[in-house]
Every structure is written in structure tokens, then in C-alpha cells.
PDB file of C-alpha atoms in Angstrom:
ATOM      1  CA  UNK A1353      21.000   1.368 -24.440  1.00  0.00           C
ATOM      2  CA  UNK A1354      18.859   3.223 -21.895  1.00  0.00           C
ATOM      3  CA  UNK A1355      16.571   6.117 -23.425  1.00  0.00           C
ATOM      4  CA  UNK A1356      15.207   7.255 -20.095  1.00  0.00           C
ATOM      5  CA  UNK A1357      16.983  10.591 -18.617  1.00  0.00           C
ATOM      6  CA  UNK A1358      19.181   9.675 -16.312  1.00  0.00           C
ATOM      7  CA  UNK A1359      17.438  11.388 -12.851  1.00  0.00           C
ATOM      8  CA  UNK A1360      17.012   9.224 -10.020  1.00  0.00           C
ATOM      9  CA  UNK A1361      12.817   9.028 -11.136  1.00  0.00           C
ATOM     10  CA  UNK A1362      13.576   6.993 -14.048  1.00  0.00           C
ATOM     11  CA  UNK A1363      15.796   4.473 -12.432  1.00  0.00           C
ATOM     12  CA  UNK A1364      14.852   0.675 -12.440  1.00  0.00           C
ATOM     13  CA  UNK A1365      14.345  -0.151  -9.078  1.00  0.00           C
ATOM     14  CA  UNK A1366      11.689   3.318  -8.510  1.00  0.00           C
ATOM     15  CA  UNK A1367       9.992   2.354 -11.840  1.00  0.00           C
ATOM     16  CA  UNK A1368       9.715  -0.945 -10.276  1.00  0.00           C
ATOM     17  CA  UNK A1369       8.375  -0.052  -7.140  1.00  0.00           C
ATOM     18  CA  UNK A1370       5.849   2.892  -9.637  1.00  0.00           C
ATOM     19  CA  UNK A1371       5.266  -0.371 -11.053  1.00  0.00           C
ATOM     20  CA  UNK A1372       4.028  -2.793  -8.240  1.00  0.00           C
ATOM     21  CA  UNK A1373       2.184   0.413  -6.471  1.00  0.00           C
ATOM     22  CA  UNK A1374       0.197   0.911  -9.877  1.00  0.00           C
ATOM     23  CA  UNK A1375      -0.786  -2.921  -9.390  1.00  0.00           C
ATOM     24  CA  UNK A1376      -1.563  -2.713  -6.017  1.00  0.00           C
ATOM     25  CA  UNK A1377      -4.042   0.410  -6.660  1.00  0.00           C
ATOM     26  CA  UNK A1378      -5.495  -1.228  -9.815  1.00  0.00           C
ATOM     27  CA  UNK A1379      -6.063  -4.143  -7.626  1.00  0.00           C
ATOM     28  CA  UNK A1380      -7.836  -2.329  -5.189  1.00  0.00           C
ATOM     29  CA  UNK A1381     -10.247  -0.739  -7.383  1.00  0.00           C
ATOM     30  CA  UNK A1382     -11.206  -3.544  -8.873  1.00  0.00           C
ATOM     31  CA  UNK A1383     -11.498  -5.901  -6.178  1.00  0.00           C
ATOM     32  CA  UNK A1384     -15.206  -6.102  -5.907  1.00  0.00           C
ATOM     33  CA  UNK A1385     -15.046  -8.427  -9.342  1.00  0.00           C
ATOM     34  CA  UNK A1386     -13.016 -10.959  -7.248  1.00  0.00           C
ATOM     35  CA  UNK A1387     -14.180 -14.111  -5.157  1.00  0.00           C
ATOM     36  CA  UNK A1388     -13.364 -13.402  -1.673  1.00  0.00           C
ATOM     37  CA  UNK A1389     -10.564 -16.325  -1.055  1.00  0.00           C
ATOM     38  CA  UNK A1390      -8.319 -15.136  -4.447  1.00  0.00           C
ATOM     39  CA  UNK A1391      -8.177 -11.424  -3.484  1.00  0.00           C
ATOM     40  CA  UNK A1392      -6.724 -12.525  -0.186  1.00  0.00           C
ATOM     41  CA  UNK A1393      -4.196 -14.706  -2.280  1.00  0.00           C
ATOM     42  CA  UNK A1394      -3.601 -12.100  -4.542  1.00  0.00           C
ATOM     43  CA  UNK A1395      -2.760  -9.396  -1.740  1.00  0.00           C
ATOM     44  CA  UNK A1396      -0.594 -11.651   0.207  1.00  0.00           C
ATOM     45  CA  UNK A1397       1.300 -11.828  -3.179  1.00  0.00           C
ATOM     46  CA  UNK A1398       0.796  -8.100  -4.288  1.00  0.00           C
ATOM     47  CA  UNK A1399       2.017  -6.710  -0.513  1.00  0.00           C
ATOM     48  CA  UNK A1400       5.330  -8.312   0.062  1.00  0.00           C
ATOM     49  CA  UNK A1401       6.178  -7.255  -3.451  1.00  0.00           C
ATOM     50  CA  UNK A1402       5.530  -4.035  -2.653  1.00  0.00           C
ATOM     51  CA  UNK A1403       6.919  -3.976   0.575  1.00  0.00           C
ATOM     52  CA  UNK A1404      10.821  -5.069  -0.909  1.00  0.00           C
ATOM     53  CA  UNK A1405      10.123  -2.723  -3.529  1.00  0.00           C
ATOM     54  CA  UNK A1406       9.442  -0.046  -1.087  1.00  0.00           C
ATOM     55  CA  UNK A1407      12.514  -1.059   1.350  1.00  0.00           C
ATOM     56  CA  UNK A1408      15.038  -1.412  -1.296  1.00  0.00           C
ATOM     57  CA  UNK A1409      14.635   2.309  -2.503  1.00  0.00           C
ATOM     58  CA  UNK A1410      16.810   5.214  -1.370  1.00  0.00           C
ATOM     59  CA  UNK A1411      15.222   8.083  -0.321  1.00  0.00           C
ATOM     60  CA  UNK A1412      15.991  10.887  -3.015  1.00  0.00           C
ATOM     61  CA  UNK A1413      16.744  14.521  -1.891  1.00  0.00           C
ATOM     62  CA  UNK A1414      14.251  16.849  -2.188  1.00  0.00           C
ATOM     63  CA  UNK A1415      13.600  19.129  -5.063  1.00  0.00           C
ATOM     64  CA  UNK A1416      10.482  20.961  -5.211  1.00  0.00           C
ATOM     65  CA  UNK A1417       9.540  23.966  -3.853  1.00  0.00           C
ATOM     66  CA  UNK A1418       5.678  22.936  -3.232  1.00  0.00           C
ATOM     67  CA  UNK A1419       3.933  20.542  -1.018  1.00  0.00           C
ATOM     68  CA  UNK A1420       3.884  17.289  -2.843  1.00  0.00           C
ATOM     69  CA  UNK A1421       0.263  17.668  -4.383  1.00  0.00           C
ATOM     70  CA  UNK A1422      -2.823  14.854  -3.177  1.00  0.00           C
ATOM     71  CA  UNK A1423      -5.186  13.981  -5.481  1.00  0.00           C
ATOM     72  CA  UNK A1424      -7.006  10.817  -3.685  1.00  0.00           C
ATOM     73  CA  UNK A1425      -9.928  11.733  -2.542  1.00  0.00           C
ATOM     74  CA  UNK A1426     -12.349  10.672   0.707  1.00  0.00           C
ATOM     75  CA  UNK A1427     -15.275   9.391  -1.891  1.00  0.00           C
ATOM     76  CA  UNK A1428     -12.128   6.645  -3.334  1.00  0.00           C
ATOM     77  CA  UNK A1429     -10.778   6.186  -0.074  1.00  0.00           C
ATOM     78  CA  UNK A1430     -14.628   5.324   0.807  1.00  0.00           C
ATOM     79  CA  UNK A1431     -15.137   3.342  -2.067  1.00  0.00           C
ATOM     80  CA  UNK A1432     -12.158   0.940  -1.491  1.00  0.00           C
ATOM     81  CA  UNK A1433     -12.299   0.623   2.213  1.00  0.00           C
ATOM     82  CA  UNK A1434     -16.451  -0.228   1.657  1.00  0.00           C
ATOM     83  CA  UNK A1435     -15.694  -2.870  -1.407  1.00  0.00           C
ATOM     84  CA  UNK A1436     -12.890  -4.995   0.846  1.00  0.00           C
ATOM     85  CA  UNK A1437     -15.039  -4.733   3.576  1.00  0.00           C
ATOM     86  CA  UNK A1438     -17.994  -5.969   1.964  1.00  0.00           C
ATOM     87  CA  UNK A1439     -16.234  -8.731   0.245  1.00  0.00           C
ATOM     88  CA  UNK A1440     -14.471  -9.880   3.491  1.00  0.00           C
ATOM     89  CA  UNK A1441     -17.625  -9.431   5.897  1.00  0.00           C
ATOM     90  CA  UNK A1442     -17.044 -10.293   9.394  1.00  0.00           C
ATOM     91  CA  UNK A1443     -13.267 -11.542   7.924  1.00  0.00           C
ATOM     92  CA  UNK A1444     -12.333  -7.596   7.630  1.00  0.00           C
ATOM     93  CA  UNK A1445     -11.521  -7.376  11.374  1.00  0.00           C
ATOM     94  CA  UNK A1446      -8.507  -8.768  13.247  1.00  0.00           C
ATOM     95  CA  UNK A1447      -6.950  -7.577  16.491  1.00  0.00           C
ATOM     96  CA  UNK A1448      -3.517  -5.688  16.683  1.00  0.00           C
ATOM     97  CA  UNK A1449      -0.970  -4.842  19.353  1.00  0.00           C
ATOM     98  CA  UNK A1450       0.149  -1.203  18.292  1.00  0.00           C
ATOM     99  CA  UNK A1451       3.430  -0.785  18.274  1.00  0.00           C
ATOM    100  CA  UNK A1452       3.901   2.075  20.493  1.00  0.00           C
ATOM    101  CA  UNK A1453       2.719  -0.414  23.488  1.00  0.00           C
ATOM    102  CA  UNK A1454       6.143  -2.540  22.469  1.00  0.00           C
ATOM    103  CA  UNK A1455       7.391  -5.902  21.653  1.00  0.00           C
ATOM    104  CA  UNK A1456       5.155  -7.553  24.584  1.00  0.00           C
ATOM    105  CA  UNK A1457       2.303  -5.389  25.360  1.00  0.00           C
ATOM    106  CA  UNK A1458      -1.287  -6.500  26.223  1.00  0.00           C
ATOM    107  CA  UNK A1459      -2.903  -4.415  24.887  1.00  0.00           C
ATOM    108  CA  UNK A1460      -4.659  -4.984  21.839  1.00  0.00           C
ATOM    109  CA  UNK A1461      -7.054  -2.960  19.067  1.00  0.00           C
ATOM    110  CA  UNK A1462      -9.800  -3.920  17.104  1.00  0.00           C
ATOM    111  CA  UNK A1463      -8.865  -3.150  13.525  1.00  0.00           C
ATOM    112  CA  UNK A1464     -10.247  -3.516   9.979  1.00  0.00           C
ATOM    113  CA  UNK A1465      -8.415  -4.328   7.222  1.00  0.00           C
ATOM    114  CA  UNK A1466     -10.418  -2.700   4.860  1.00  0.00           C
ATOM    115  CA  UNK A1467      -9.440   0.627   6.202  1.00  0.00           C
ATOM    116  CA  UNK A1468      -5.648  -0.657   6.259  1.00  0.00           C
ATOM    117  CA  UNK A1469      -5.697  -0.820   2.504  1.00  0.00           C
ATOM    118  CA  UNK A1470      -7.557   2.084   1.951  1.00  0.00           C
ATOM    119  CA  UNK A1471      -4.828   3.940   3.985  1.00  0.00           C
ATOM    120  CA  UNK A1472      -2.301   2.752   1.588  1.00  0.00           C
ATOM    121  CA  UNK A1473      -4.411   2.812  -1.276  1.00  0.00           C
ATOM    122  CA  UNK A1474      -4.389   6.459  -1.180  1.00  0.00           C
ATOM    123  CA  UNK A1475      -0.751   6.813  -0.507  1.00  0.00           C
ATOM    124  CA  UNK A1476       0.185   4.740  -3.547  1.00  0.00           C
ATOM    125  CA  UNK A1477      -2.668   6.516  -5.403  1.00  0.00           C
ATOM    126  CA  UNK A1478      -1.222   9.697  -4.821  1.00  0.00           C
ATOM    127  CA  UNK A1479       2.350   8.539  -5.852  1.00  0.00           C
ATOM    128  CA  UNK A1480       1.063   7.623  -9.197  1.00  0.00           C
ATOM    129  CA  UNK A1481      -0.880  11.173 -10.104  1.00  0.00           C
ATOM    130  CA  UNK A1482       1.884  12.616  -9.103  1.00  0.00           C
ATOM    131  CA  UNK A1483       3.886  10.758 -11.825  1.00  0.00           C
ATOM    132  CA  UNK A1484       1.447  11.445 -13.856  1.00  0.00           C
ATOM    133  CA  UNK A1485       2.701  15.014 -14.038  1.00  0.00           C
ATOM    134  CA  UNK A1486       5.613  14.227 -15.535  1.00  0.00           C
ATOM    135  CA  UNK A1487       7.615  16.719 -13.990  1.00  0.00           C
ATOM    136  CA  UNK A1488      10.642  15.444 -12.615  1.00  0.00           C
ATOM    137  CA  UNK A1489      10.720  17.351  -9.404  1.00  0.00           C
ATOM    138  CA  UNK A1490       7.347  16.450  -8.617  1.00  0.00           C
ATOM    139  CA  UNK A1491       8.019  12.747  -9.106  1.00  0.00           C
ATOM    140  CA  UNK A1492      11.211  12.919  -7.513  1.00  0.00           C
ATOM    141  CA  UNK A1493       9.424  14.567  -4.108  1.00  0.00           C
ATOM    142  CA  UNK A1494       6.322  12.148  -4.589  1.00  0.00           C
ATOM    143  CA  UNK A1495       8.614   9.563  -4.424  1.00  0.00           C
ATOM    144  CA  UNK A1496      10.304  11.344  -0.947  1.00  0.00           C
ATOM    145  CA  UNK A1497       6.755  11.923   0.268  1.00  0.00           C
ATOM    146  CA  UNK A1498       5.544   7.763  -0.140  1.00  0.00           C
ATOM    147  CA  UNK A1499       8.941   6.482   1.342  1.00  0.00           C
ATOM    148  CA  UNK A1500       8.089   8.922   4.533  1.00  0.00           C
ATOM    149  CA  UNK A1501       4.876   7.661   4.874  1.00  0.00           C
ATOM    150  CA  UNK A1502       6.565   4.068   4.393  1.00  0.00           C
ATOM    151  CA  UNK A1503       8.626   4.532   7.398  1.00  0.00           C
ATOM    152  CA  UNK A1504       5.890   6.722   9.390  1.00  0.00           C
ATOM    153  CA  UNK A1505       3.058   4.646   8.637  1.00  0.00           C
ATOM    154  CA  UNK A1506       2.150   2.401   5.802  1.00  0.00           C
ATOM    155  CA  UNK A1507       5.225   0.039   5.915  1.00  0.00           C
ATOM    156  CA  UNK A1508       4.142  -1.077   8.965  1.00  0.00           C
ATOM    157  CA  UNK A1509       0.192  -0.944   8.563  1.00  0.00           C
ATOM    158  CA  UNK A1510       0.703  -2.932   5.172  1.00  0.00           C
ATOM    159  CA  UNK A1511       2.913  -5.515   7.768  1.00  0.00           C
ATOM    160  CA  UNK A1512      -0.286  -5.404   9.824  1.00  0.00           C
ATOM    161  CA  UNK A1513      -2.493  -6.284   7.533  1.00  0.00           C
ATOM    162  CA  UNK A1514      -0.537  -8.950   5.713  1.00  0.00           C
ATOM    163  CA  UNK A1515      -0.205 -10.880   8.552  1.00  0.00           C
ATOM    164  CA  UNK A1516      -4.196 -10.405   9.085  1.00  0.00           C
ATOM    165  CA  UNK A1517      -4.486 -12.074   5.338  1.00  0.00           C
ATOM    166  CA  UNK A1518      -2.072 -14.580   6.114  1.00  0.00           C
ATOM    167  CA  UNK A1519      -4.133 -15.996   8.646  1.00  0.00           C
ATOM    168  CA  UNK A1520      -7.522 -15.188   6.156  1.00  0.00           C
ATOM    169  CA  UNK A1521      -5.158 -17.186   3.755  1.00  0.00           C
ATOM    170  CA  UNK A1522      -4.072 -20.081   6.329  1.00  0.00           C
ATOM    171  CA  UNK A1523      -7.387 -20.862   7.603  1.00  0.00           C
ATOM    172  CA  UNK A1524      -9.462 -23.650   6.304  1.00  0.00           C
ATOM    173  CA  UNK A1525     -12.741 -22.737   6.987  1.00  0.00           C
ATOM    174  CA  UNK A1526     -11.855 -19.755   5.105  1.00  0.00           C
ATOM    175  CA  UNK A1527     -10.774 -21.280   2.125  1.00  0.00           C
ATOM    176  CA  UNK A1528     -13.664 -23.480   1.898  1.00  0.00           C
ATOM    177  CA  UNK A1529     -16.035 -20.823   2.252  1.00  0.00           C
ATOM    178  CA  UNK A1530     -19.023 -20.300   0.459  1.00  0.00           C
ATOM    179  CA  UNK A1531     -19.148 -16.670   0.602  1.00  0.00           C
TER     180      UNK A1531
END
């Protein structure tokens, strides 16, 4: 028997993805009391996860009148993009070919992937205070509001940035380092 009201915020597969993003952000903020080589395992675990979770949601209609309300702010965005960075060191960097350039461009960025996750730190962040409302138009729209982002930005920036960890992950003299 299911107790939970039966609105499209309370379904399995959203609490699930609530669920993994709470993890992810949790993670995040405490990733400074992790050696460097098991955060990078962890997040190559914790980003797929939240990736399917992510992809296998509908998008809900929206509900609420309002803008859906931020609450991260540029001090934690600060905090987590400084903490990965200084626990991956010169590993935080990796180049990119932006996908507006297409499938085979040449051209490629210098990115960090300390600012990735802080990116989608604060999205997921945000998601969560806004469930913290418990007002189920706000939740419903919060929910609206991170799958946008999703397909705007962060679905592919946390692609990005997994593959960037993968090779972190992959490499030996990474693994075997000492710092």
C-alpha cells in the first residue's frame, strides 16, 4: 500500500532521481575528507546513476505561477568548485571539443572539472531546497526546471566530465599516486 499522494512528485522513479541528486550534492560537499583516487571512483559511480535517473524521467507540466526559486549560492558554488580542484590539482583540467563545433571539430577548450561539478552541484542543490518546501507545485516545477537544465546543459557537461574521470580513473599513474 502506497501512503504517498498520488502527484507525479511523489512517484518512484522522481524520488529516485531526488534520491541520487541528494547523494551526488552530499558527495560534493564533503569531498575534501576523501583521498583523491576514491572520489574519482565514487563520481564515476555517482554520475551515470544520476544521469539514467535523470533520462528516464518525464518532464511534468508546469504548475506554478512563480519562477522556480534558487537558493545555491556563489560562496557554495565557490566552495565546491575550490575543494575538487584542490584535491585533483593539475588532474582538474582536461580538454573538450564543444559541441556546437560538431561531431568532428578541431577545435578544442581547456576545461576544469571542478567547475563542471560545481555547475551541477548547484542545479541539483537547488532541486533539493526546492523539495524542501514541500509544496507540491514547487516540487513539481523544480523538477521541470532541473530536467531543462538536463537537456540545456548539465546532461551533457556531467557527460563531459565523466569521461574526464574515466580517464583520471583509467590511468595508472593516477591510481598509484601519492597525492
Amino acid at each position: 500500500m502506497n501512503s504517498l499522494p498520488q502527484h507525479f512528485v511523489y512517484r518512484q522513479d522522481v524520488i529516485d532521481f531526488l534520491t541520487v541528486s541528494v547523494q551526488v550534492c552530499g558527495f560534493l560537499e564533503k569531498i575534501a575528507e576523501e583521498d583523491k583516487v576514491e572520489a574519482v571512483e565514487k563520481l564515476t559511480c555517482l554520475l551515470p546513476m544520476l544521469y539514467l535517473k535523470a533520462r528516464l524521467l518525464d518532464k511534468p507540466d508546469h504548475e506554478h505561477d512563480d519562477y522556480v526559486e534558487t537558493f545555491s549560492t556563489e560562496d557554495q558554488y565557490e566552495v565546491v568548485r575550490g575543494t575538487v580542484a584542490a584535491l585533483l590539482g593539475s588532474d582538474d583540467t582536461y580538454l573538450e571539443v564543444p559541441v556546437e563545433e560538431g561531431r568532428y571539430g578541431d577545435v578544442s577548450e581547456t576545461r576544469f572539472i571542478s567547475e563542471q561539478l560545481a555547475d551541477i552541484y548547484q542545479e541539483l542543490f537547488d532541486l533539493a531546497a526546492n523539495y524542501r518546501t514541500q509544496e507540491t507545485a514547487v516540487m513539481n516545477d523544480a523538477i521541470l526546471a532541473c530536467l531543462e537544465e538536463f537537456e540545456m546543459h548539465w546532461g551533457q557537461t556531467r557527460l563531459s566530465v565523466l569521461r574526464a574521470l574515466d580517464v583520471l580513473r583509467n590511468d595508472r599513474e593516477f591510481s598509484n599516486s601519492e597525492d
